[in-house]
PDB file of C-alpha atoms in Angstrom:
ATOM      1  CA  MET A   1      -0.005  -0.045   0.009  1.00 54.00           C
ATOM      2  CA  ALA A   2       1.911   3.072  -1.378  1.00 87.00           C
ATOM      3  CA  ILE A   3      -0.705   5.795  -2.002  1.00 95.00           C
ATOM      4  CA  LYS A   4      -2.024   7.878   1.107  1.00 96.00           C
ATOM      5  CA  VAL A   5      -5.330   9.868   1.301  1.00 96.00           C
ATOM      6  CA  ILE A   6      -5.369  13.376   2.441  1.00 96.00           C
ATOM      7  CA  PRO A   7      -8.910  14.761   3.516  1.00 94.00           C
ATOM      8  CA  ALA A   8      -9.748  17.976   2.184  1.00 94.00           C
ATOM      9  CA  LEU A   9     -11.494  20.648   3.903  1.00 95.00           C
ATOM     10  CA  ASP A  10     -12.633  24.029   1.943  1.00 93.00           C
ATOM     11  CA  PHE A  11     -13.924  26.909   3.758  1.00 95.00           C
ATOM     12  CA  ILE A  12     -15.598  30.122   3.249  1.00 94.00           C
ATOM     13  CA  ASP A  13     -16.064  32.493   6.429  1.00 92.00           C
ATOM     14  CA  ARG A  14     -14.824  29.688   8.508  1.00 93.00           C
ATOM     15  CA  LYS A  15     -17.653  27.419   7.381  1.00 94.00           C
ATOM     16  CA  ILE A  16     -16.934  24.108   5.579  1.00 94.00           C
ATOM     17  CA  VAL A  17     -18.115  24.121   1.939  1.00 92.00           C
ATOM     18  CA  ARG A  18     -17.697  22.175  -1.086  1.00 85.00           C
ATOM     19  CA  LEU A  19     -18.279  23.571  -4.517  1.00 78.00           C
ATOM     20  CA  SER A  20     -18.873  21.695  -8.009  1.00 72.00           C
ATOM     21  CA  GLN A  21     -16.319  22.150 -10.558  1.00 69.00           C
ATOM     22  CA  GLY A  22     -15.214  25.186  -8.728  1.00 70.00           C
ATOM     23  CA  LYS A  23     -18.263  27.240  -9.310  1.00 76.00           C
ATOM     24  CA  PHE A  24     -19.177  29.791  -6.414  1.00 81.00           C
ATOM     25  CA  ASP A  25     -22.741  29.756  -7.593  1.00 79.00           C
ATOM     26  CA  GLN A  26     -22.994  26.003  -6.669  1.00 82.00           C
ATOM     27  CA  VAL A  27     -21.841  26.104  -2.803  1.00 87.00           C
ATOM     28  CA  GLN A  28     -23.076  23.443  -0.364  1.00 88.00           C
ATOM     29  CA  TYR A  29     -22.555  24.269   3.418  1.00 92.00           C
ATOM     30  CA  PHE A  30     -21.980  21.814   6.184  1.00 92.00           C
ATOM     31  CA  ASP A  31     -23.110  21.910   9.659  1.00 92.00           C
ATOM     32  CA  GLN A  32     -19.838  20.469  11.179  1.00 93.00           C
ATOM     33  CA  SER A  33     -17.066  23.109  11.906  1.00 95.00           C
ATOM     34  CA  ILE A  34     -13.362  22.734  10.755  1.00 95.00           C
ATOM     35  CA  TYR A  35     -12.428  21.658  14.177  1.00 96.00           C
ATOM     36  CA  ASP A  36     -15.112  18.958  14.236  1.00 95.00           C
ATOM     37  CA  TYR A  37     -13.554  17.454  11.010  1.00 94.00           C
ATOM     38  CA  LEU A  38      -9.948  17.827  12.461  1.00 96.00           C
ATOM     39  CA  ASP A  39     -10.979  16.157  15.516  1.00 95.00           C
ATOM     40  CA  LEU A  40     -12.318  13.048  13.478  1.00 92.00           C
ATOM     41  CA  PHE A  41      -9.253  12.952  11.414  1.00 92.00           C
ATOM     42  CA  LYS A  42      -7.157  13.099  14.573  1.00 93.00           C
ATOM     43  CA  ARG A  43      -9.092  10.056  15.963  1.00 91.00           C
ATOM     44  CA  LEU A  44      -8.312   8.171  12.856  1.00 88.00           C
ATOM     45  CA  ASN A  45      -4.697   9.093  13.068  1.00 88.00           C
ATOM     46  CA  ALA A  46      -4.583  11.019   9.851  1.00 92.00           C
ATOM     47  CA  SER A  47      -1.124  12.328   9.059  1.00 93.00           C
ATOM     48  CA  ARG A  48      -2.127  15.432   7.089  1.00 95.00           C
ATOM     49  CA  VAL A  49      -5.371  17.431   6.171  1.00 97.00           C
ATOM     50  CA  HIS A  50      -5.608  19.751   3.141  1.00 97.00           C
ATOM     51  CA  ILE A  51      -7.310  22.998   4.006  1.00 97.00           C
ATOM     52  CA  VAL A  52      -8.096  25.716   1.629  1.00 94.00           C
ATOM     53  CA  ASN A  53      -9.483  29.374   1.846  1.00 94.00           C
ATOM     54  CA  LEU A  54     -11.769  29.536  -0.996  1.00 90.00           C
ATOM     55  CA  LEU A  55     -12.301  33.368  -0.740  1.00 90.00           C
ATOM     56  CA  ALA A  56      -8.687  33.999  -0.420  1.00 90.00           C
ATOM     57  CA  ALA A  57      -8.088  31.799  -3.484  1.00 83.00           C
ATOM     58  CA  LYS A  58     -10.248  34.426  -5.371  1.00 83.00           C
ATOM     59  CA  GLY A  59      -8.305  37.271  -4.147  1.00 84.00           C
ATOM     60  CA  GLU A  60      -9.905  38.517  -0.837  1.00 89.00           C
ATOM     61  CA  PRO A  61      -7.758  39.185   2.044  1.00 90.00           C
ATOM     62  CA  LEU A  62      -6.236  36.574   4.251  1.00 91.00           C
ATOM     63  CA  ASP A  63      -7.584  36.098   7.853  1.00 91.00           C
ATOM     64  CA  LEU A  64      -4.270  35.651   9.520  1.00 93.00           C
ATOM     65  CA  ASN A  65      -5.705  35.335  12.793  1.00 94.00           C
ATOM     66  CA  PHE A  66      -7.806  32.395  11.961  1.00 95.00           C
ATOM     67  CA  LEU A  67      -4.757  30.776  10.280  1.00 95.00           C
ATOM     68  CA  GLU A  68      -2.551  31.269  13.430  1.00 95.00           C
ATOM     69  CA  GLU A  69      -5.438  29.590  15.245  1.00 96.00           C
ATOM     70  CA  LEU A  70      -5.668  26.605  12.995  1.00 95.00           C
ATOM     71  CA  SER A  71      -1.905  26.104  13.256  1.00 95.00           C
ATOM     72  CA  ARG A  72      -2.268  25.741  16.993  1.00 95.00           C
ATOM     73  CA  PHE A  73      -4.493  22.694  16.557  1.00 94.00           C
ATOM     74  CA  LYS A  74      -2.936  19.562  17.969  1.00 93.00           C
ATOM     75  CA  GLY A  75      -3.528  16.746  15.281  1.00 92.00           C
ATOM     76  CA  PRO A  76      -2.985  16.025  11.667  1.00 94.00           C
ATOM     77  CA  LEU A  77      -0.420  18.311  10.037  1.00 95.00           C
ATOM     78  CA  ILE A  78      -1.956  20.879   7.842  1.00 96.00           C
ATOM     79  CA  GLN A  79      -1.114  21.796   4.323  1.00 97.00           C
ATOM     80  CA  TYR A  80      -2.846  25.178   3.644  1.00 97.00           C
ATOM     81  CA  GLY A  81      -3.742  26.849   0.612  1.00 95.00           C
ATOM     82  CA  GLY A  82      -5.511  30.081  -0.616  1.00 92.00           C
ATOM     83  CA  GLY A  83      -4.371  33.543  -1.131  1.00 90.00           C
ATOM     84  CA  LEU A  84      -0.664  32.736  -1.105  1.00 93.00           C
ATOM     85  CA  LYS A  85       0.559  35.409  -3.530  1.00 88.00           C
ATOM     86  CA  ASP A  86       2.693  37.459  -1.471  1.00 90.00           C
ATOM     87  CA  ILE A  87       6.360  36.810  -0.463  1.00 94.00           C
ATOM     88  CA  GLU A  88       6.060  38.447   2.968  1.00 93.00           C
ATOM     89  CA  ILE A  89       3.041  36.613   3.827  1.00 93.00           C
ATOM     90  CA  ILE A  90       4.244  33.241   2.427  1.00 95.00           C
ATOM     91  CA  ASN A  91       7.385  33.699   4.561  1.00 93.00           C
ATOM     92  CA  LYS A  92       5.253  34.776   7.584  1.00 92.00           C
ATOM     93  CA  ILE A  93       3.144  31.767   7.550  1.00 94.00           C
ATOM     94  CA  SER A  94       5.687  29.244   6.382  1.00 93.00           C
ATOM     95  CA  SER A  95       6.467  28.283   9.972  1.00 92.00           C
ATOM     96  CA  LEU A  96       2.646  27.682  10.833  1.00 95.00           C
ATOM     97  CA  PHE A  97       1.823  24.760   8.583  1.00 95.00           C
ATOM     98  CA  ASN A  98       3.422  21.675   7.330  1.00 91.00           C
ATOM     99  CA  LYS A  99       3.120  22.414   3.548  1.00 96.00           C
ATOM    100  CA  LEU A 100       1.852  25.565   1.686  1.00 97.00           C
ATOM    101  CA  VAL A 101      -0.257  25.121  -1.329  1.00 97.00           C
ATOM    102  CA  ILE A 102       0.389  27.733  -3.943  1.00 95.00           C
ATOM    103  CA  GLY A 103      -1.230  28.150  -7.501  1.00 90.00           C
ATOM    104  CA  SER A 104      -2.246  31.172  -9.183  1.00 84.00           C
ATOM    105  CA  ILE A 105       1.065  32.954  -8.503  1.00 91.00           C
ATOM    106  CA  PHE A 106       2.389  30.615 -11.133  1.00 94.00           C
ATOM    107  CA  ASP A 107       0.661  32.649 -13.781  1.00 92.00           C
ATOM    108  CA  LYS A 108       3.612  35.214 -13.596  1.00 93.00           C
ATOM    109  CA  SER A 109       6.284  35.444 -16.328  1.00 95.00           C
ATOM    110  CA  TYR A 110       9.042  32.801 -15.940  1.00 96.00           C
ATOM    111  CA  GLN A 111      11.567  35.635 -14.937  1.00 96.00           C
ATOM    112  CA  ASP A 112       9.297  36.819 -12.177  1.00 96.00           C
ATOM    113  CA  LEU A 113       8.700  33.043 -11.186  1.00 96.00           C
ATOM    114  CA  GLU A 114      12.457  32.646 -10.694  1.00 96.00           C
ATOM    115  CA  LEU A 115      12.874  35.779  -8.431  1.00 96.00           C
ATOM    116  CA  PHE A 116       9.719  34.431  -6.436  1.00 95.00           C
ATOM    117  CA  LEU A 117      10.955  31.093  -5.926  1.00 96.00           C
ATOM    118  CA  GLU A 118      14.344  32.339  -4.829  1.00 95.00           C
ATOM    119  CA  SER A 119      12.485  34.143  -2.113  1.00 95.00           C
ATOM    120  CA  ILE A 120      10.817  31.395  -0.447  1.00 95.00           C
ATOM    121  CA  ASN A 121      11.540  28.013   0.890  1.00 94.00           C
ATOM    122  CA  THR A 122      10.472  25.807  -2.081  1.00 94.00           C
ATOM    123  CA  LYS A 123      10.822  22.565   0.097  1.00 93.00           C
ATOM    124  CA  ILE A 124       7.570  23.326   1.879  1.00 95.00           C
ATOM    125  CA  VAL A 125       5.660  24.240  -1.404  1.00 97.00           C
ATOM    126  CA  ILE A 126       2.943  22.005  -3.313  1.00 98.00           C
ATOM    127  CA  ALA A 127       2.469  23.609  -6.699  1.00 97.00           C
ATOM    128  CA  ALA A 128      -1.422  23.348  -7.518  1.00 94.00           C
ATOM    129  CA  LEU A 129      -1.791  23.244 -11.057  1.00 94.00           C
ATOM    130  CA  ASP A 130      -5.599  23.133 -11.641  1.00 90.00           C
ATOM    131  CA  PHE A 131      -6.440  22.304 -15.204  1.00 91.00           C
ATOM    132  CA  LYS A 132      -9.189  21.966 -17.688  1.00 89.00           C
ATOM    133  CA  LEU A 133      -8.784  19.752 -20.918  1.00 86.00           C
ATOM    134  CA  ASP A 134      -9.397  21.734 -24.118  1.00 87.00           C
ATOM    135  CA  ALA A 135     -10.742  20.365 -27.190  1.00 85.00           C
ATOM    136  CA  ASP A 136      -7.568  18.639 -28.115  1.00 87.00           C
ATOM    137  CA  GLN A 137      -7.487  17.247 -24.561  1.00 88.00           C
ATOM    138  CA  GLU A 138      -4.618  19.123 -23.778  1.00 91.00           C
ATOM    139  CA  PRO A 139      -4.538  20.469 -20.008  1.00 93.00           C
ATOM    140  CA  GLN A 140      -4.826  24.211 -19.611  1.00 91.00           C
ATOM    141  CA  PHE A 141      -3.493  25.872 -16.395  1.00 92.00           C
ATOM    142  CA  MET A 142      -6.559  27.820 -14.614  1.00 86.00           C
ATOM    143  CA  THR A 143      -6.089  30.493 -12.003  1.00 81.00           C
ATOM    144  CA  LYS A 144      -7.743  32.984  -9.949  1.00 70.00           C
ATOM    145  CA  GLY A 145      -9.964  30.480  -8.361  1.00 63.00           C
ATOM    146  CA  TRP A 146     -10.334  28.512 -11.530  1.00 69.00           C
ATOM    147  CA  THR A 147     -12.087  31.579 -13.278  1.00 73.00           C
ATOM    148  CA  GLU A 148      -8.913  32.402 -15.818  1.00 80.00           C
ATOM    149  CA  ARG A 149      -6.875  30.409 -18.167  1.00 86.00           C
ATOM    150  CA  SER A 150      -3.205  31.062 -17.864  1.00 89.00           C
ATOM    151  CA  ASP A 151      -1.024  31.695 -20.857  1.00 92.00           C
ATOM    152  CA  HIS A 152       1.501  29.250 -19.834  1.00 95.00           C
ATOM    153  CA  LYS A 153       1.676  25.766 -21.548  1.00 94.00           C
ATOM    154  CA  PHE A 154       0.758  23.378 -18.798  1.00 95.00           C
ATOM    155  CA  TRP A 155       3.586  20.717 -19.534  1.00 96.00           C
ATOM    156  CA  ASP A 156       6.258  23.571 -19.877  1.00 96.00           C
ATOM    157  CA  LEU A 157       5.080  25.263 -16.594  1.00 96.00           C
ATOM    158  CA  LEU A 158       5.344  21.984 -14.611  1.00 96.00           C
ATOM    159  CA  GLN A 159       8.788  21.182 -16.013  1.00 96.00           C
ATOM    160  CA  PHE A 160       9.968  24.670 -15.107  1.00 97.00           C
ATOM    161  CA  LEU A 161       8.740  24.283 -11.521  1.00 97.00           C
ATOM    162  CA  PHE A 162      10.260  20.896 -11.247  1.00 95.00           C
ATOM    163  CA  HIS A 163      13.589  22.047 -12.287  1.00 95.00           C
ATOM    164  CA  GLN A 164      13.266  25.274  -9.820  1.00 95.00           C
ATOM    165  CA  GLY A 165      13.384  22.733  -7.010  1.00 94.00           C
ATOM    166  CA  ILE A 166       9.481  22.007  -6.397  1.00 96.00           C
ATOM    167  CA  ASN A 167       8.818  18.260  -6.078  1.00 95.00           C
ATOM    168  CA  ASP A 168       5.297  18.292  -4.911  1.00 97.00           C
ATOM    169  CA  PHE A 169       2.478  18.838  -7.364  1.00 98.00           C
ATOM    170  CA  ILE A 170      -1.377  18.652  -6.713  1.00 96.00           C
ATOM    171  CA  LEU A 171      -2.872  18.228 -10.132  1.00 95.00           C
ATOM    172  CA  THR A 172      -6.721  18.938 -10.335  1.00 90.00           C
ATOM    173  CA  ASP A 173      -8.892  18.292 -13.154  1.00 88.00           C
ATOM    174  CA  ILE A 174     -11.560  20.993 -12.175  1.00 83.00           C
ATOM    175  CA  SER A 175     -14.224  19.362 -14.611  1.00 79.00           C
ATOM    176  CA  ARG A 176     -14.156  16.504 -12.268  1.00 75.00           C
ATOM    177  CA  ASP A 177     -13.895  18.265  -8.934  1.00 66.00           C
ATOM    178  CA  GLY A 178     -16.700  17.912  -6.483  1.00 62.00           C
ATOM    179  CA  MET A 179     -18.530  15.835  -9.249  1.00 61.00           C
ATOM    180  CA  MET A 180     -17.781  12.278  -7.679  1.00 65.00           C
ATOM    181  CA  MET A 181     -17.506  10.955 -11.301  1.00 76.00           C
ATOM    182  CA  GLY A 182     -14.043   9.374 -10.930  1.00 85.00           C
ATOM    183  CA  PRO A 183     -10.800  11.015 -11.405  1.00 93.00           C
ATOM    184  CA  ASN A 184      -8.959  11.561 -14.807  1.00 92.00           C
ATOM    185  CA  PHE A 185      -7.037   8.424 -14.890  1.00 95.00           C
ATOM    186  CA  ASN A 186      -5.548   8.684 -18.062  1.00 93.00           C
ATOM    187  CA  PHE A 187      -3.879  12.135 -17.149  1.00 94.00           C
ATOM    188  CA  TYR A 188      -2.360  10.668 -14.046  1.00 96.00           C
ATOM    189  CA  GLU A 189      -0.881   7.909 -15.964  1.00 97.00           C
ATOM    190  CA  GLU A 190       0.589  10.513 -18.532  1.00 95.00           C
ATOM    191  CA  ILE A 191       1.941  12.753 -15.662  1.00 95.00           C
ATOM    192  CA  ARG A 192       3.505   9.685 -13.770  1.00 96.00           C
ATOM    193  CA  GLN A 193       5.252   8.726 -17.236  1.00 96.00           C
ATOM    194  CA  LYS A 194       6.282  12.382 -17.753  1.00 94.00           C
ATOM    195  CA  PHE A 195       7.582  13.251 -14.339  1.00 94.00           C
ATOM    196  CA  PRO A 196       8.448   9.843 -12.525  1.00 94.00           C
ATOM    197  CA  ASP A 197      10.644  11.515  -9.857  1.00 94.00           C
ATOM    198  CA  GLY A 198       7.811  14.135  -9.032  1.00 95.00           C
ATOM    199  CA  ILE A 199       5.640  13.607  -5.855  1.00 96.00           C
ATOM    200  CA  ILE A 200       2.118  13.709  -7.380  1.00 97.00           C
ATOM    201  CA  TYR A 201      -1.097  14.542  -5.619  1.00 97.00           C
ATOM    202  CA  ALA A 202      -4.399  13.356  -7.328  1.00 96.00           C
ATOM    203  CA  SER A 203      -7.332  15.586  -6.914  1.00 91.00           C
ATOM    204  CA  GLY A 204     -10.915  15.917  -8.368  1.00 86.00           C
ATOM    205  CA  GLY A 205     -13.516  13.292  -8.925  1.00 86.00           C
ATOM    206  CA  VAL A 206     -12.617  10.580  -6.347  1.00 90.00           C
ATOM    207  CA  SER A 207     -15.936   8.882  -5.334  1.00 88.00           C
ATOM    208  CA  ASN A 208     -14.987   5.451  -3.765  1.00 90.00           C
ATOM    209  CA  ILE A 209     -12.412   3.010  -2.525  1.00 91.00           C
ATOM    210  CA  HIS A 210     -12.005   1.640  -6.098  1.00 93.00           C
ATOM    211  CA  ASP A 211     -10.660   5.105  -7.452  1.00 94.00           C
ATOM    212  CA  ILE A 212      -7.971   5.238  -4.744  1.00 94.00           C
ATOM    213  CA  GLU A 213      -6.792   1.699  -5.372  1.00 94.00           C
ATOM    214  CA  THR A 214      -6.814   2.506  -9.294  1.00 96.00           C
ATOM    215  CA  LEU A 215      -4.685   5.634  -8.594  1.00 97.00           C
ATOM    216  CA  ASN A 216      -2.505   3.631  -6.385  1.00 96.00           C
ATOM    217  CA  SER A 217      -2.020   1.155  -9.215  1.00 96.00           C
ATOM    218  CA  ILE A 218      -1.063   4.193 -11.537  1.00 97.00           C
ATOM    219  CA  GLY A 219       1.671   5.126  -9.049  1.00 96.00           C
ATOM    220  CA  VAL A 220       0.102   8.193  -7.655  1.00 97.00           C
ATOM    221  CA  ASP A 221       1.699   9.324  -4.390  1.00 97.00           C
ATOM    222  CA  TYR A 222      -1.180  11.022  -2.677  1.00 97.00           C
ATOM    223  CA  VAL A 223      -4.963  11.586  -3.382  1.00 96.00           C
ATOM    224  CA  ILE A 224      -7.007  14.553  -1.896  1.00 94.00           C
ATOM    225  CA  VAL A 225     -10.512  13.589  -1.003  1.00 91.00           C
ATOM    226  CA  GLY A 226     -13.081  16.244  -0.349  1.00 86.00           C
ATOM    227  CA  LYS A 227     -16.738  15.756  -1.073  1.00 82.00           C
ATOM    228  CA  ALA A 228     -16.857  11.979  -0.980  1.00 83.00           C
ATOM    229  CA  LEU A 229     -15.853  11.926   2.447  1.00 86.00           C
ATOM    230  CA  LEU A 230     -18.210  14.833   3.587  1.00 86.00           C
ATOM    231  CA  MET A 231     -21.173  13.207   1.889  1.00 82.00           C
ATOM    232  CA  ASP A 232     -20.175   9.540   3.296  1.00 85.00           C
ATOM    233  CA  GLU A 233     -19.598   8.361  -0.128  1.00 84.00           C
ATOM    234  CA  ILE A 234     -16.604   6.608   1.044  1.00 87.00           C
ATOM    235  CA  ASN A 235     -16.708   4.968   4.279  1.00 85.00           C
ATOM    236  CA  ILE A 236     -14.085   6.778   6.573  1.00 84.00           C
ATOM    237  CA  LYS A 237     -13.186   3.592   8.320  1.00 82.00           C
ATOM    238  CA  GLU A 238     -12.499   1.837   4.990  1.00 85.00           C
ATOM    239  CA  ILE A 239      -9.759   4.380   4.035  1.00 88.00           C
ATOM    240  CA  ALA A 240      -8.428   4.754   7.601  1.00 86.00           C
ATOM    241  CA  PRO A 241      -5.227   2.712   6.510  1.00 87.00           C
ATOM    242  CA  TYR A 242      -4.613   5.109   3.724  1.00 91.00           C
ATOM    243  CA  LEU A 243      -4.638   8.143   6.081  1.00 91.00           C
ATOM    244  CA  GLN A 244      -1.407   7.344   7.857  1.00 80.00           C
ATOM    245  CA  GLU A 245       2.175   8.013   6.691  1.00 75.00           C
ATOM    246  CA  GLU A 246       4.467   4.907   6.691  1.00 57.00           C
TER     247      GLU A 246
END
């Protein structure tokens, strides 16, 4: 058993939500708080949790007080994403969380990106490259909360970041995200072949234990599961062994 499951919690105004295909007009709210879920994952000995501030991802200001509060939770390590576009902010909170998930900033020019990456600790960065497939089935990098398409060629950008010292990549097919229709297995097979040494996180569409087992057979390192867990489509006890790092 190689693959590990990382539960995902997205929030708006400190409330747990899930979107469908990244659409903010299709928001589903959940009654339980972030801490209710963190307590659950702690009881299951989960190693990590993926937490995203959706409004910050769209460009609204970060709630730094809340991030500091979250970082004090004694339980699974947190990889945090949303609104991480400023070097000063990134360096300020880099000590708060296990990993920082950064995405839209990678829409900058390659020259600007080199300067940016020289100014932060790339070892704690997970590059989040969210994509849509075009008519030719080529991935297109989407930014600003999945609302705009980048001019960067997807594969060129991934290669650039890898050579700049980033090893971890969350790759989300946003047409699958929140739809529980299964991941884009063909894409993950391709990415595994192109980047055999990269640490690959699959995200989007996972709906059952068989999806996780298939991703495992492909050689994916981690899978991020959100809506299927919150909606009890996946039995949390069934995936408990996948939640713990070896």
